[in-house]
Amino acid sequence: MPQKPELTSKDLFALLVSQVSEFVIVLVDATGLFISWNPGVESCLGYTAEEFIGKEFDLLLPYSDRACGAGERELKEATEKGRASDTRWLMTKNGERIWVDGVTLALRDNSGQLLGFGKILRNVTARLGMQQELETANQKLQGITHELERSNEDLEQFARIASHDLSAPITSTRWLVDALRMRHGSRLDPDGQLMVEQISQSLERMADLVDAVLAHALVGTSAIAGSELADAEDAFESAIKNLRKDIELAKAAISHDPLPRLQIEENALAQLFQNLLSNSIKYRRTDVPLSIRVTAVREMSMWKIGVHDNGMGIEREWFERIFQPFQRRHGLEIAGTGLGLATCKKIVTRAGGNIWVESKLGSGSSFFFTLPGKTA
Ligand code: ADP
């Protein structure tokens, strides 16, 4: 029976190197000549062993690198520091440029005598291409985001200016209609008086709309998700104060859990409470006393705040739509602009949270919003 040859670990290692074709693994002698070859040289660079062994180390460098002594510098750095980066452009035998990632190591004997150099590298041109594509895509994305932010700012500025400029003629027309009613009202016949009344109501509605557009446009002009924590108790109290008359008129019973400190600008939070509470008051049922409860539940790093009422409720198909600007489920029989919930959504999303409704028609609604925050 033939004897099995004894392989040392050195032999096994040489076998491994001789079979790796994805990596270029070569030896260079101390004078800078290639003295060994592995199949990676042929698969990555196109040279056979005969064409490669004994050639100058900088055979693989592009002409411009060769001319400025890049090969020598690399060997000098490896000699001085033990290793040198070999991440660079190389030329294949047929003149193609490839981007390689690798290292050149100085090889020394036990006494420190330099024996030569080992080079290990691989072709990463495809990765470079992908990186470049990624960078280009990233730059494009940044451009689009920038453009979007700019056009958003333009739009908000336009809405602010338009609504601000519209306020002045509305105010003066309201003043003129009041004067007309007071000074000349008695001279108008009933038809004329009704017309004046209708003009006055339309002006009120127009003024409400302009205010609502302005409030919506102003969301985000200050840092909503400000670094300061807002005390939700204070914001809630300020909303209640602004709605005092409506609350008294509706005889609403309002209760609330202890409210936390939330990562949002306080005025924006007060506006959020005010819009939700005023809706609960507006869309109440006349057959039951209005009751509103505000709850606060901690969910990981967020707080979930709920505003629950026992009012008219909303059909499921309106759950999403009512948060879009000018989407009203109710008609003009209940005054409104259709912007209250859209403004709430803008406030909450800009502060990093979510807002939604759960409701049953005829028995009440629960509006929930989440915001990052702390326990009070
Ligand atoms: P507005 O109240 O000015 O119409 P909103 O954006 O605040 O505008 O609300 C949009 C619509 O959502 C309202 O027209 C109303 O139909 C419905 N809605 C909002 N809040 C409630 C509520 N608490 N109960 C019932 N319906 C509501």
Short mmCIF file of C-alpha atoms in Angstrom, two decimals, residues 27-303:
data_model
loop_
_atom_site.label_atom_id
_atom_site.label_comp_id
_atom_site.label_asym_id
_atom_site.label_seq_id
_atom_site.Cartn_x
_atom_site.Cartn_y
_atom_site.Cartn_z
CA LEU A 27 6.01 37.66 -2.04
CA VAL A 28 8.45 40.36 -3.05
CA ASP A 29 12.19 40.05 -2.27
CA ALA A 30 14.09 42.74 -0.40
CA THR A 31 15.14 44.35 -3.72
CA GLY A 32 11.53 44.72 -4.88
CA LEU A 33 11.14 41.77 -7.31
CA PHE A 34 8.17 39.41 -7.29
CA ILE A 35 9.31 35.97 -6.15
CA SER A 36 6.03 34.10 -5.72
CA TRP A 37 2.63 33.98 -7.39
CA ASN A 38 -0.82 32.63 -6.48
CA PRO A 39 -3.84 32.08 -8.78
CA GLY A 40 -5.30 35.38 -7.52
CA VAL A 41 -2.63 37.18 -9.62
CA GLU A 42 -4.02 35.60 -12.78
CA SER A 43 -7.72 35.92 -11.91
CA CYS A 44 -7.47 39.53 -10.63
CA LEU A 45 -4.55 40.94 -12.64
CA GLY A 46 -4.28 38.66 -15.68
CA TYR A 47 -0.59 37.64 -15.30
CA THR A 48 0.57 34.01 -15.46
CA ALA A 49 3.38 32.94 -13.13
CA GLU A 50 5.95 33.18 -15.98
CA GLU A 51 4.89 36.72 -16.83
CA PHE A 52 4.96 37.80 -13.19
CA ILE A 53 7.83 36.18 -11.26
CA GLY A 54 11.02 38.22 -11.35
CA LYS A 55 9.25 41.44 -12.45
CA GLU A 56 9.67 44.78 -10.67
CA PHE A 57 7.32 45.39 -7.76
CA ASP A 58 5.80 48.49 -9.40
CA LEU A 59 4.79 46.57 -12.55
CA LEU A 60 1.20 46.77 -11.33
CA LEU A 61 1.10 50.50 -10.63
CA PRO A 62 -0.48 52.99 -13.03
CA TYR A 63 2.12 54.99 -14.93
CA SER A 64 1.46 58.20 -12.96
CA ASP A 65 2.09 56.40 -9.62
CA ARG A 66 5.18 54.70 -10.97
CA ALA A 67 6.57 58.02 -12.19
CA CYS A 68 6.28 59.61 -8.76
CA GLY A 69 7.85 56.65 -6.95
CA ALA A 70 4.70 55.39 -5.21
CA GLY A 71 5.98 51.76 -5.26
CA GLU A 72 9.26 52.64 -3.57
CA ARG A 73 7.45 54.74 -0.99
CA GLU A 74 5.15 51.84 -0.14
CA LEU A 75 8.10 49.45 0.42
CA LYS A 76 9.92 52.11 2.45
CA GLU A 77 6.90 52.62 4.68
CA ALA A 78 6.51 48.85 5.14
CA THR A 79 10.22 48.59 6.00
CA GLU A 80 10.01 51.38 8.56
CA LYS A 81 6.63 50.67 10.10
CA GLY A 82 6.22 46.95 9.46
CA ARG A 83 3.25 47.45 7.16
CA ALA A 84 1.86 49.82 4.54
CA SER A 85 -1.64 50.22 3.20
CA ASP A 86 -2.10 48.92 -0.31
CA THR A 87 -5.48 50.45 -1.07
CA ARG A 88 -5.04 52.02 -4.48
CA TRP A 89 -5.61 51.80 -8.23
CA LEU A 90 -3.65 49.01 -10.01
CA MET A 91 -3.32 48.15 -13.70
CA THR A 92 -4.16 44.68 -14.97
CA LYS A 93 -2.16 43.07 -17.76
CA ASN A 94 -4.68 44.24 -20.36
CA GLY A 95 -4.52 47.85 -19.16
CA GLU A 96 -7.70 47.94 -17.11
CA ARG A 97 -7.69 49.96 -13.88
CA ILE A 98 -8.93 48.14 -10.77
CA TRP A 99 -9.36 49.47 -7.23
CA VAL A 100 -7.75 47.14 -4.69
CA ASP A 101 -7.84 46.96 -0.92
CA GLY A 102 -4.85 45.34 0.78
CA VAL A 103 -1.68 45.55 2.79
CA THR A 104 2.08 45.16 2.25
CA LEU A 105 3.94 43.58 5.18
CA ALA A 106 7.68 43.60 5.84
CA LEU A 107 8.95 40.03 6.50
CA ARG A 108 11.97 39.67 8.80
CA ASP A 109 13.89 36.78 10.34
CA ASN A 110 14.41 36.35 14.09
CA SER A 111 17.42 38.68 14.07
CA GLY A 112 15.36 41.44 12.44
CA GLN A 113 17.01 41.05 9.03
CA LEU A 114 14.61 42.10 6.22
CA LEU A 115 13.85 39.06 4.02
CA GLY A 116 11.28 40.61 1.74
CA PHE A 117 7.63 41.65 1.65
CA GLY A 118 4.28 39.93 1.56
CA LYS A 119 1.35 41.52 -0.25
CA ILE A 120 -2.27 40.55 0.21
CA LEU A 121 -4.98 42.39 -1.69
CA ARG A 122 -8.27 41.98 -3.46
CA ASN A 123 -10.21 43.67 -6.20
CA VAL A 124 -12.94 45.88 -4.68
CA THR A 125 -13.74 47.93 -7.80
CA ALA A 126 -17.39 46.78 -7.67
CA ARG A 127 -17.66 47.93 -4.05
CA LEU A 128 -16.16 51.29 -5.01
CA GLY A 129 -18.75 51.59 -7.78
CA MET A 130 -21.51 50.77 -5.33
CA GLN A 131 -20.12 53.27 -2.83
CA GLN A 132 -20.03 55.93 -5.51
CA GLU A 133 -23.60 55.11 -6.56
CA LEU A 134 -24.64 55.27 -2.92
CA GLU A 135 -22.91 58.61 -2.47
CA THR A 136 -24.55 59.97 -5.62
CA ALA A 137 -27.95 58.71 -4.46
CA ASN A 138 -27.31 60.23 -1.04
CA GLN A 139 -26.37 63.57 -2.56
CA LYS A 140 -29.50 63.48 -4.72
CA LEU A 141 -31.62 62.68 -1.66
CA GLN A 142 -30.06 65.55 0.28
CA GLY A 143 -30.81 67.85 -2.65
CA ILE A 144 -34.44 66.72 -2.81
CA THR A 145 -34.88 67.04 0.97
CA HIS A 146 -33.35 70.50 0.88
CA GLU A 147 -35.63 71.49 -2.02
CA LEU A 148 -38.66 70.07 -0.19
CA GLU A 149 -37.80 71.94 3.01
CA ARG A 150 -37.36 75.13 1.02
CA SER A 151 -40.68 74.78 -0.82
CA ASN A 152 -42.39 73.94 2.49
CA GLU A 153 -40.91 77.07 4.02
CA ASP A 154 -42.01 79.10 0.99
CA LEU A 155 -45.52 77.71 1.27
CA GLU A 156 -45.72 78.43 5.00
CA GLN A 157 -44.38 81.92 4.49
CA PHE A 158 -46.92 82.50 1.72
CA ALA A 159 -49.78 81.28 3.97
CA ARG A 160 -48.54 83.51 6.81
CA ILE A 161 -48.29 86.61 4.66
CA ALA A 162 -51.57 85.93 2.82
CA SER A 163 -53.55 85.33 5.99
CA HIS A 164 -51.92 88.27 7.75
CA ASP A 165 -52.68 90.62 4.83
CA LEU A 166 -56.24 89.29 4.53
CA SER A 167 -56.95 90.10 8.18
CA ALA A 168 -56.78 93.88 7.67
CA PRO A 169 -59.56 94.22 4.98
CA ILE A 170 -61.74 91.75 6.90
CA THR A 171 -61.42 93.80 10.09
CA SER A 172 -62.29 97.06 8.30
CA THR A 173 -65.25 95.45 6.47
CA ARG A 174 -66.54 94.08 9.78
CA TRP A 175 -66.27 97.56 11.24
CA LEU A 176 -68.17 99.04 8.24
CA VAL A 177 -70.96 96.45 8.48
CA ASP A 178 -71.35 97.17 12.22
CA ALA A 179 -71.50 100.90 11.46
CA LEU A 180 -74.04 100.31 8.68
CA ARG A 181 -76.19 98.26 11.03
CA MET A 182 -76.03 100.83 13.83
CA ARG A 183 -76.37 104.03 11.81
CA HIS A 184 -78.66 103.01 8.98
CA GLY A 185 -80.16 99.68 10.11
CA SER A 186 -83.53 101.22 11.01
CA ARG A 187 -83.87 102.59 7.47
CA LEU A 188 -83.43 99.16 5.85
CA ASP A 189 -86.44 96.98 5.15
CA PRO A 190 -86.43 93.41 6.66
CA ASP A 191 -84.88 92.01 3.49
CA GLY A 192 -82.02 94.52 3.70
CA GLN A 193 -81.53 93.81 7.41
CA LEU A 194 -81.33 90.05 6.71
CA MET A 195 -78.68 90.71 4.05
CA VAL A 196 -76.59 92.76 6.48
CA GLU A 197 -76.89 89.94 9.01
CA GLN A 198 -75.71 87.39 6.40
CA ILE A 199 -72.77 89.60 5.36
CA SER A 200 -71.80 89.86 9.02
CA GLN A 201 -71.95 86.05 9.49
CA SER A 202 -69.89 85.44 6.34
CA LEU A 203 -67.28 87.90 7.59
CA GLU A 204 -67.11 86.12 10.96
CA ARG A 205 -66.55 82.84 9.14
CA MET A 206 -63.91 84.38 6.89
CA ALA A 207 -62.10 85.82 9.91
CA ASP A 208 -62.17 82.38 11.61
CA LEU A 209 -60.78 80.77 8.47
CA VAL A 210 -57.96 83.30 8.13
CA ASP A 211 -57.07 82.81 11.83
CA ALA A 212 -57.10 79.02 11.37
CA VAL A 213 -54.90 79.19 8.24
CA LEU A 214 -52.48 81.46 10.07
CA ALA A 215 -52.39 79.13 13.13
CA HIS A 216 -51.76 76.16 10.83
CA ALA A 217 -49.00 77.97 8.92
CA LEU A 218 -47.34 79.12 12.13
CA VAL A 219 -46.89 75.57 13.44
CA GLY A 220 -43.22 74.80 13.15
CA THR A 221 -41.95 78.35 12.91
CA SER A 222 -40.59 77.89 16.43
CA ALA A 223 -38.79 74.71 17.50
CA ILE A 224 -41.78 72.52 18.39
CA ALA A 225 -39.76 69.58 19.64
CA GLY A 226 -37.78 72.13 21.72
CA SER A 227 -35.11 70.92 24.11
CA GLU A 228 -37.16 72.25 27.08
CA LEU A 229 -39.81 69.96 28.53
CA ALA A 230 -43.30 71.48 28.67
CA ASP A 231 -45.47 70.90 31.71
CA ALA A 232 -48.64 69.37 30.23
CA GLU A 233 -50.60 70.48 33.34
CA ASP A 234 -49.78 74.13 32.55
CA ALA A 235 -50.58 73.73 28.84
CA PHE A 236 -53.87 72.04 29.71
CA GLU A 237 -54.80 74.81 32.19
CA SER A 238 -54.08 77.50 29.61
CA ALA A 239 -56.36 75.72 27.08
CA ILE A 240 -59.12 75.49 29.73
CA LYS A 241 -58.70 79.20 30.48
CA ASN A 242 -59.13 80.12 26.81
CA LEU A 243 -62.23 77.92 26.52
CA ARG A 244 -63.80 78.95 29.84
CA LYS A 245 -66.88 80.59 28.25
CA ASP A 246 -67.61 77.61 25.97
CA ILE A 247 -67.09 75.16 28.85
CA GLU A 248 -69.55 77.06 31.04
CA LEU A 249 -72.08 77.31 28.22
CA ALA A 250 -71.88 73.57 27.50
CA LYS A 251 -71.87 72.75 31.26
CA ALA A 252 -68.99 70.37 30.50
CA ALA A 253 -67.56 68.18 33.27
CA ILE A 254 -63.83 67.93 32.62
CA SER A 255 -61.44 65.71 34.56
CA HIS A 256 -57.85 64.62 33.98
CA ASP A 257 -55.08 62.27 35.14
CA PRO A 258 -51.88 63.80 36.50
CA LEU A 259 -50.19 65.06 33.34
CA PRO A 260 -46.49 64.54 32.56
CA ARG A 261 -43.77 66.79 31.22
CA LEU A 262 -43.56 66.43 27.46
CA GLN A 263 -40.85 67.13 24.89
CA ILE A 264 -42.71 69.86 23.02
CA GLU A 265 -42.97 73.62 22.99
CA GLU A 266 -45.58 74.62 25.61
CA ASN A 267 -47.71 76.94 23.44
CA ALA A 268 -47.99 74.26 20.76
CA LEU A 269 -49.13 71.75 23.40
CA ALA A 270 -51.70 74.24 24.72
CA GLN A 271 -53.02 74.73 21.19
CA LEU A 272 -53.24 70.95 20.76
CA PHE A 273 -55.32 70.58 23.95
CA GLN A 274 -57.43 73.57 23.01
CA ASN A 275 -58.30 72.22 19.54
CA LEU A 276 -59.22 68.78 20.90
CA LEU A 277 -61.24 70.11 23.86
CA SER A 278 -63.07 72.66 21.74
CA ASN A 279 -64.05 69.88 19.31
CA SER A 280 -65.39 67.77 22.19
CA ILE A 281 -67.49 70.78 23.17
CA LYS A 282 -68.62 71.58 19.60
CA TYR A 283 -69.53 68.01 18.69
CA ARG A 284 -71.35 67.17 21.95
CA ARG A 285 -74.75 65.49 22.12
CA THR A 286 -77.65 67.51 23.37
CA ASP A 287 -79.33 64.55 25.11
CA VAL A 288 -76.54 63.83 27.66
CA PRO A 289 -74.46 66.11 29.90
CA LEU A 290 -71.04 66.56 28.28
CA SER A 291 -68.24 64.76 30.03
CA ILE A 292 -64.57 64.96 28.96
CA ARG A 293 -61.73 62.96 30.48
CA VAL A 294 -58.03 63.41 29.70
CA THR A 295 -55.82 60.38 30.38
CA ALA A 296 -52.04 59.95 30.37
CA VAL A 297 -50.34 56.56 30.07
CA ARG A 298 -46.58 55.95 29.83
CA GLU A 299 -45.52 53.70 26.94
CA MET A 300 -41.71 53.14 26.94
CA SER A 301 -40.09 56.53 26.24
CA MET A 302 -43.38 58.01 25.02
CA TRP A 303 -46.53 59.22 26.71
#
